[in-house]
Short mmCIF file of C-alpha atoms and ligand atoms in Angstrom, two decimals:
data_model
loop_
_atom_site.label_atom_id
_atom_site.label_comp_id
_atom_site.label_asym_id
_atom_site.label_seq_id
_atom_site.Cartn_x
_atom_site.Cartn_y
_atom_site.Cartn_z
CA MET A 1 35.45 -36.93 25.94
CA ASN A 2 35.66 -36.36 29.65
CA LYS A 3 38.29 -33.74 30.47
CA TYR A 4 39.02 -35.31 33.86
CA ILE A 5 41.45 -37.91 32.57
CA ARG A 6 42.95 -38.89 35.92
CA SER A 7 39.52 -39.36 37.53
CA GLU A 8 38.36 -41.57 34.70
CA LYS A 9 40.86 -44.23 35.81
CA TYR A 10 38.88 -44.77 39.02
CA ASP A 11 36.14 -47.38 39.14
CA GLY A 12 32.70 -45.74 38.89
CA SER A 13 31.12 -47.98 41.51
CA PHE A 14 33.99 -47.29 43.95
CA ILE A 15 33.32 -43.57 43.47
CA SER A 16 29.56 -43.84 43.94
CA GLU A 17 29.97 -46.08 47.01
CA ASN A 18 32.00 -43.33 48.68
CA TRP A 19 31.03 -39.95 47.29
CA MET A 20 29.12 -37.55 49.51
CA GLY A 21 28.34 -34.94 46.87
CA PRO A 22 28.93 -34.13 43.19
CA ASN A 23 31.86 -36.26 41.93
CA PRO A 24 34.65 -35.17 44.29
CA LEU A 25 37.35 -36.51 41.97
CA TYR A 26 36.24 -34.25 39.14
CA LEU A 27 36.18 -31.27 41.51
CA LEU A 28 39.62 -32.14 42.86
CA GLU A 29 41.14 -32.76 39.43
CA GLU A 30 39.82 -29.37 38.34
CA LEU A 31 41.35 -27.77 41.44
CA CYS A 32 44.68 -29.54 40.99
CA GLY A 33 45.04 -27.86 37.61
CA ASN A 34 45.61 -24.69 39.66
CA LEU A 35 48.00 -26.17 42.23
CA ASP A 36 51.58 -27.38 42.11
CA LEU A 37 51.66 -30.60 44.14
CA LYS A 38 54.89 -32.55 44.35
CA PRO A 39 55.75 -35.97 45.86
CA GLY A 40 56.56 -35.76 49.55
CA MET A 41 54.49 -32.65 50.22
CA LYS A 42 52.22 -32.74 53.27
CA VAL A 43 48.63 -31.99 52.28
CA LEU A 44 45.58 -31.42 54.47
CA ASP A 45 42.38 -32.78 52.90
CA MET A 46 39.77 -30.92 54.97
CA GLY A 47 36.33 -32.50 55.01
CA CYS A 48 37.56 -35.52 53.06
CA GLY A 49 34.35 -37.45 53.76
CA LYS A 50 34.99 -41.09 52.89
CA GLY A 51 38.44 -40.21 51.61
CA LEU A 52 38.11 -40.52 47.84
CA THR A 53 39.99 -37.28 47.36
CA SER A 54 42.72 -38.34 49.82
CA ILE A 55 43.29 -41.58 47.89
CA PHE A 56 43.45 -39.57 44.65
CA LEU A 57 45.98 -37.10 46.05
CA ALA A 58 48.28 -39.88 47.28
CA ARG A 59 48.05 -41.93 44.10
CA GLU A 60 48.21 -39.15 41.55
CA PHE A 61 50.75 -36.85 43.20
CA GLY A 62 52.64 -39.00 45.74
CA VAL A 63 51.84 -36.51 48.51
CA THR A 64 51.33 -37.39 52.17
CA VAL A 65 47.71 -36.68 53.10
CA PHE A 66 46.06 -35.92 56.41
CA ALA A 67 42.49 -36.97 55.65
CA ASN A 68 40.49 -34.87 58.08
CA ASP A 69 36.76 -35.29 58.56
CA LEU A 70 34.00 -34.81 61.12
CA TRP A 71 31.03 -36.91 60.04
CA VAL A 72 33.00 -39.95 58.91
CA ASN A 73 34.76 -42.23 61.36
CA ALA A 74 38.57 -42.29 61.05
CA THR A 75 38.68 -46.07 61.56
CA ASP A 76 36.34 -46.61 58.61
CA ASN A 77 38.49 -44.32 56.51
CA LEU A 78 41.65 -46.19 57.55
CA GLU A 79 40.08 -49.42 56.27
CA ARG A 80 39.33 -47.75 52.93
CA PHE A 81 42.89 -46.43 52.71
CA ARG A 82 44.25 -49.92 53.45
CA GLN A 83 42.10 -51.47 50.77
CA ALA A 84 43.22 -48.79 48.32
CA GLY A 85 46.86 -49.52 49.24
CA VAL A 86 47.59 -45.94 50.31
CA ASP A 87 47.63 -46.30 54.11
CA GLY A 88 51.38 -45.54 54.11
CA LEU A 89 50.65 -42.10 52.66
CA VAL A 90 47.17 -41.21 53.94
CA PHE A 91 46.41 -40.68 57.63
CA PRO A 92 42.76 -40.52 58.72
CA ILE A 93 41.98 -37.91 61.36
CA HIS A 94 38.67 -37.23 63.06
CA ALA A 95 38.56 -33.54 64.00
CA GLU A 96 36.24 -30.56 63.90
CA ALA A 97 37.39 -27.67 61.71
CA HIS A 98 37.75 -25.30 64.68
CA ALA A 99 39.63 -27.79 66.86
CA LEU A 100 42.30 -29.19 64.59
CA PRO A 101 45.27 -31.06 66.09
CA TYR A 102 47.96 -29.74 63.70
CA ALA A 103 50.94 -27.50 64.33
CA GLU A 104 50.99 -24.08 62.67
CA GLY A 105 52.90 -24.06 59.38
CA PHE A 106 52.85 -27.89 59.17
CA PHE A 107 51.29 -28.27 55.72
CA ASP A 108 52.63 -27.54 52.25
CA ALA A 109 49.04 -27.34 51.04
CA ALA A 110 45.47 -27.47 52.35
CA ILE A 111 42.64 -28.46 50.05
CA SER A 112 38.93 -28.86 50.64
CA ILE A 113 36.34 -30.31 48.29
CA ASP A 114 32.65 -29.52 48.87
CA SER A 115 33.25 -28.92 52.55
CA TYR A 116 34.76 -25.47 53.25
CA GLU A 117 31.30 -23.88 52.91
CA TYR A 118 30.25 -25.65 56.13
CA TYR A 119 32.74 -23.84 58.39
CA GLY A 120 34.82 -21.39 56.33
CA ALA A 121 32.29 -18.76 55.28
CA ASP A 122 32.81 -16.41 58.20
CA GLU A 123 35.27 -13.55 58.48
CA ILE A 124 37.69 -15.16 60.88
CA TYR A 125 38.06 -18.81 59.94
CA PHE A 126 40.67 -18.21 57.23
CA PRO A 127 42.88 -15.68 59.09
CA CYS A 128 42.58 -17.20 62.57
CA THR A 129 42.54 -20.92 61.82
CA TYR A 130 42.90 -22.23 58.29
CA SER A 131 45.70 -20.06 56.98
CA LYS A 132 47.86 -20.80 60.02
CA LEU A 133 48.07 -24.49 59.18
CA VAL A 134 50.00 -23.85 55.97
CA LYS A 135 53.61 -22.69 55.74
CA LYS A 136 54.75 -19.51 53.97
CA GLY A 137 54.65 -20.10 50.22
CA GLY A 138 52.24 -23.00 50.77
CA GLN A 139 49.06 -23.48 48.79
CA PHE A 140 45.33 -23.43 49.47
CA GLY A 141 42.56 -24.76 47.29
CA ILE A 142 38.82 -25.10 47.69
CA VAL A 143 35.89 -26.10 45.54
CA VAL A 144 32.50 -25.12 46.92
CA PRO A 145 28.93 -25.18 45.68
CA GLY A 146 27.85 -21.59 45.26
CA LEU A 147 26.23 -19.00 43.08
CA VAL A 148 27.28 -17.32 39.85
CA LYS A 149 26.57 -13.94 41.46
CA GLU A 150 25.37 -12.57 44.79
CA PHE A 151 21.65 -12.00 45.41
CA GLU A 152 20.11 -9.48 47.78
CA ARG A 153 18.27 -12.15 49.78
CA GLY A 154 21.09 -14.64 49.38
CA TYR A 155 19.36 -16.82 46.77
CA PRO A 156 17.77 -16.41 43.34
CA ASP A 157 13.94 -16.31 43.20
CA THR A 158 13.85 -19.55 41.20
CA LEU A 159 15.42 -21.36 44.17
CA SER A 160 13.60 -19.67 47.05
CA GLY A 161 11.55 -22.79 47.81
CA PHE A 162 14.69 -24.87 48.12
CA TRP A 163 16.91 -22.73 50.31
CA GLN A 164 17.91 -24.63 53.46
CA PRO A 165 19.50 -22.70 56.36
CA ASP A 166 22.96 -24.17 55.70
CA MET A 167 22.85 -22.95 52.11
CA TYR A 168 23.29 -19.30 53.08
CA SER A 169 27.01 -20.02 52.78
CA PHE A 170 26.56 -20.52 49.02
CA HIS A 171 28.35 -17.51 47.52
CA SER A 172 29.93 -16.32 44.31
CA GLY A 173 33.59 -16.73 43.43
CA GLU A 174 34.01 -12.97 43.74
CA TRP A 175 32.64 -13.14 47.30
CA TRP A 176 35.04 -15.93 48.30
CA LYS A 177 37.94 -14.10 46.72
CA LYS A 178 37.25 -10.97 48.76
CA LEU A 179 36.88 -13.01 51.96
CA TRP A 180 40.45 -14.28 51.67
CA GLU A 181 42.03 -11.39 49.79
CA LYS A 182 41.12 -8.74 52.36
CA THR A 183 43.10 -10.59 55.04
CA GLY A 184 46.33 -9.90 53.12
CA ILE A 185 47.52 -13.37 54.07
CA ALA A 186 47.42 -15.00 50.64
CA ASP A 187 47.58 -14.15 46.96
CA ILE A 188 44.62 -15.55 45.05
CA THR A 189 45.99 -17.46 42.08
CA ALA A 190 42.71 -18.74 40.63
CA CYS A 191 39.03 -18.07 41.17
CA TYR A 192 36.39 -19.20 38.68
CA ASP A 193 33.22 -21.23 38.18
CA ILE A 194 33.58 -24.71 36.70
CA PRO A 195 31.83 -24.72 33.31
CA ASP A 196 28.59 -26.77 33.16
CA PRO A 197 28.23 -27.36 36.92
CA LYS A 198 24.98 -29.27 36.39
CA GLY A 199 26.81 -31.75 34.16
CA ILE A 200 28.88 -32.67 37.23
CA TRP A 201 26.12 -32.30 39.83
CA MET A 202 23.31 -34.18 38.01
CA PRO A 203 24.81 -37.73 38.24
CA TRP A 204 25.03 -37.23 42.02
CA ALA A 205 21.41 -36.00 42.05
CA GLU A 206 20.30 -39.07 40.08
CA TRP A 207 22.22 -41.34 42.45
CA CYS A 208 20.46 -39.69 45.42
CA VAL A 209 17.05 -40.51 43.92
CA ASP A 210 18.03 -44.19 43.74
CA ASN A 211 19.89 -44.40 47.05
CA PHE A 212 18.47 -41.88 49.52
CA LYS A 213 14.81 -42.90 49.30
CA ASN A 214 13.20 -42.47 52.72
CA GLU A 215 16.42 -41.16 54.21
CA TRP A 216 15.80 -38.03 56.33
CA GLY A 217 12.09 -38.60 55.60
CA GLY A 218 12.56 -37.61 51.97
CA ASP A 219 12.44 -39.35 48.61
CA GLY A 220 16.03 -38.54 47.68
CA SER A 221 14.96 -36.11 44.98
CA PHE A 222 16.01 -32.84 46.63
CA ASP A 223 19.15 -32.24 44.56
CA MET A 224 17.32 -33.23 41.37
CA ARG A 225 14.45 -30.82 42.03
CA PHE A 226 16.90 -28.12 43.12
CA LEU A 227 18.96 -28.41 39.93
CA ASN A 228 15.87 -28.51 37.72
CA ALA A 229 14.44 -25.42 39.43
CA ASP A 230 17.59 -23.47 38.58
CA THR A 231 16.22 -22.18 35.30
CA GLY A 232 18.37 -19.06 35.60
CA ASN A 233 21.57 -21.13 35.76
CA ASP A 234 22.59 -19.37 38.96
CA ILE A 235 24.14 -22.40 40.67
CA ALA A 236 27.92 -22.64 40.49
CA LEU A 237 30.78 -24.86 41.53
CA VAL A 238 33.40 -22.32 42.57
CA VAL A 239 37.14 -23.08 42.40
CA MET A 240 39.60 -20.95 44.35
CA ALA A 241 43.35 -21.39 44.81
CA ALA A 242 45.80 -19.21 46.72
CA VAL A 243 49.40 -19.03 47.89
CA LYS A 244 50.37 -17.92 51.39
CA LYS A 245 52.55 -14.82 51.39
C1 SAM B 301 29.21 -32.79 51.46
S1 SAM B 301 30.41 -33.68 52.40
C2 SAM B 301 31.71 -33.85 51.21
C3 SAM B 301 32.68 -34.91 51.57
C4 SAM B 301 33.75 -35.19 50.52
N1 SAM B 301 34.66 -34.07 50.38
C5 SAM B 301 33.12 -35.54 49.20
O1 SAM B 301 33.05 -34.66 48.33
O2 SAM B 301 32.66 -36.69 49.07
C6 SAM B 301 31.03 -32.44 53.52
C7 SAM B 301 32.10 -32.95 54.46
O3 SAM B 301 32.53 -31.85 55.26
C8 SAM B 301 32.77 -32.31 56.57
N2 SAM B 301 32.51 -31.24 57.54
C9 SAM B 301 31.40 -30.50 57.68
N3 SAM B 301 31.49 -29.68 58.72
C10 SAM B 301 32.70 -29.91 59.27
C11 SAM B 301 33.39 -29.37 60.38
N4 SAM B 301 32.81 -28.44 61.14
N5 SAM B 301 34.62 -29.84 60.66
C12 SAM B 301 35.20 -30.78 59.88
N6 SAM B 301 34.60 -31.34 58.79
C13 SAM B 301 33.38 -30.91 58.51
C14 SAM B 301 31.80 -33.44 56.81
O4 SAM B 301 32.31 -34.33 57.76
C15 SAM B 301 31.60 -34.03 55.42
O5 SAM B 301 32.31 -35.23 55.21
#
């Protein structure tokens, strides 16, 4: 039986029409097991993509969500939130991660699903930008694709033929933990790899084969070939949660 009971309530075709990576609802439900979200809280959903996770947060926890994304148009997201009946709780925002329009200390929590690796893997993003958005005692949570452990060249030999430049931000949970912990800004409350990451990632990879044919000049099989090449089981989906001191 699927352990993601809340996610299972959502229509599979609605998910696959709007996902932009391995099932974001599974990743979020896993993360939420490490957070304490209560109705009325203000939550930043950073890199929400087409807003599946924002809809889930509003419906499942009654929180107010600022659904922030770069690649996806806020007007398109608003239409999705209307159709999902959550437009009173979810506000679509189009903003780049380094130029966010929010006041410091505004949010009770900031979460990010399969997105933080695009902008948050440097030394200063957390202390100088991200952490400031959340109030004292507020919560942070991310789920990122990564590696079970660090490798000298950044990737395991089995995956050397697949490593794209933007994948150098794939890191281990231990690496992410140190990145935040050393700032002294937050206490890390959870940091672990989701068991059986390929079980979650593979349906997305299969969907890409069927739906991304000829997109970006490819045949849509990149994720599938990437996962199959990982014979050392070095790929991870890393969960990290923290509380601001
Ligand atoms: C792989 S998609 C995942 C989207 C969604 N969370 C999901 O799982 O379906 C990564 C998302 O991160 C967002 N993103 C990437 N770089 C960003 C940046 N510099 N500022 C804000 N958002 C960014 C993109 O707009 C994109 O929607």
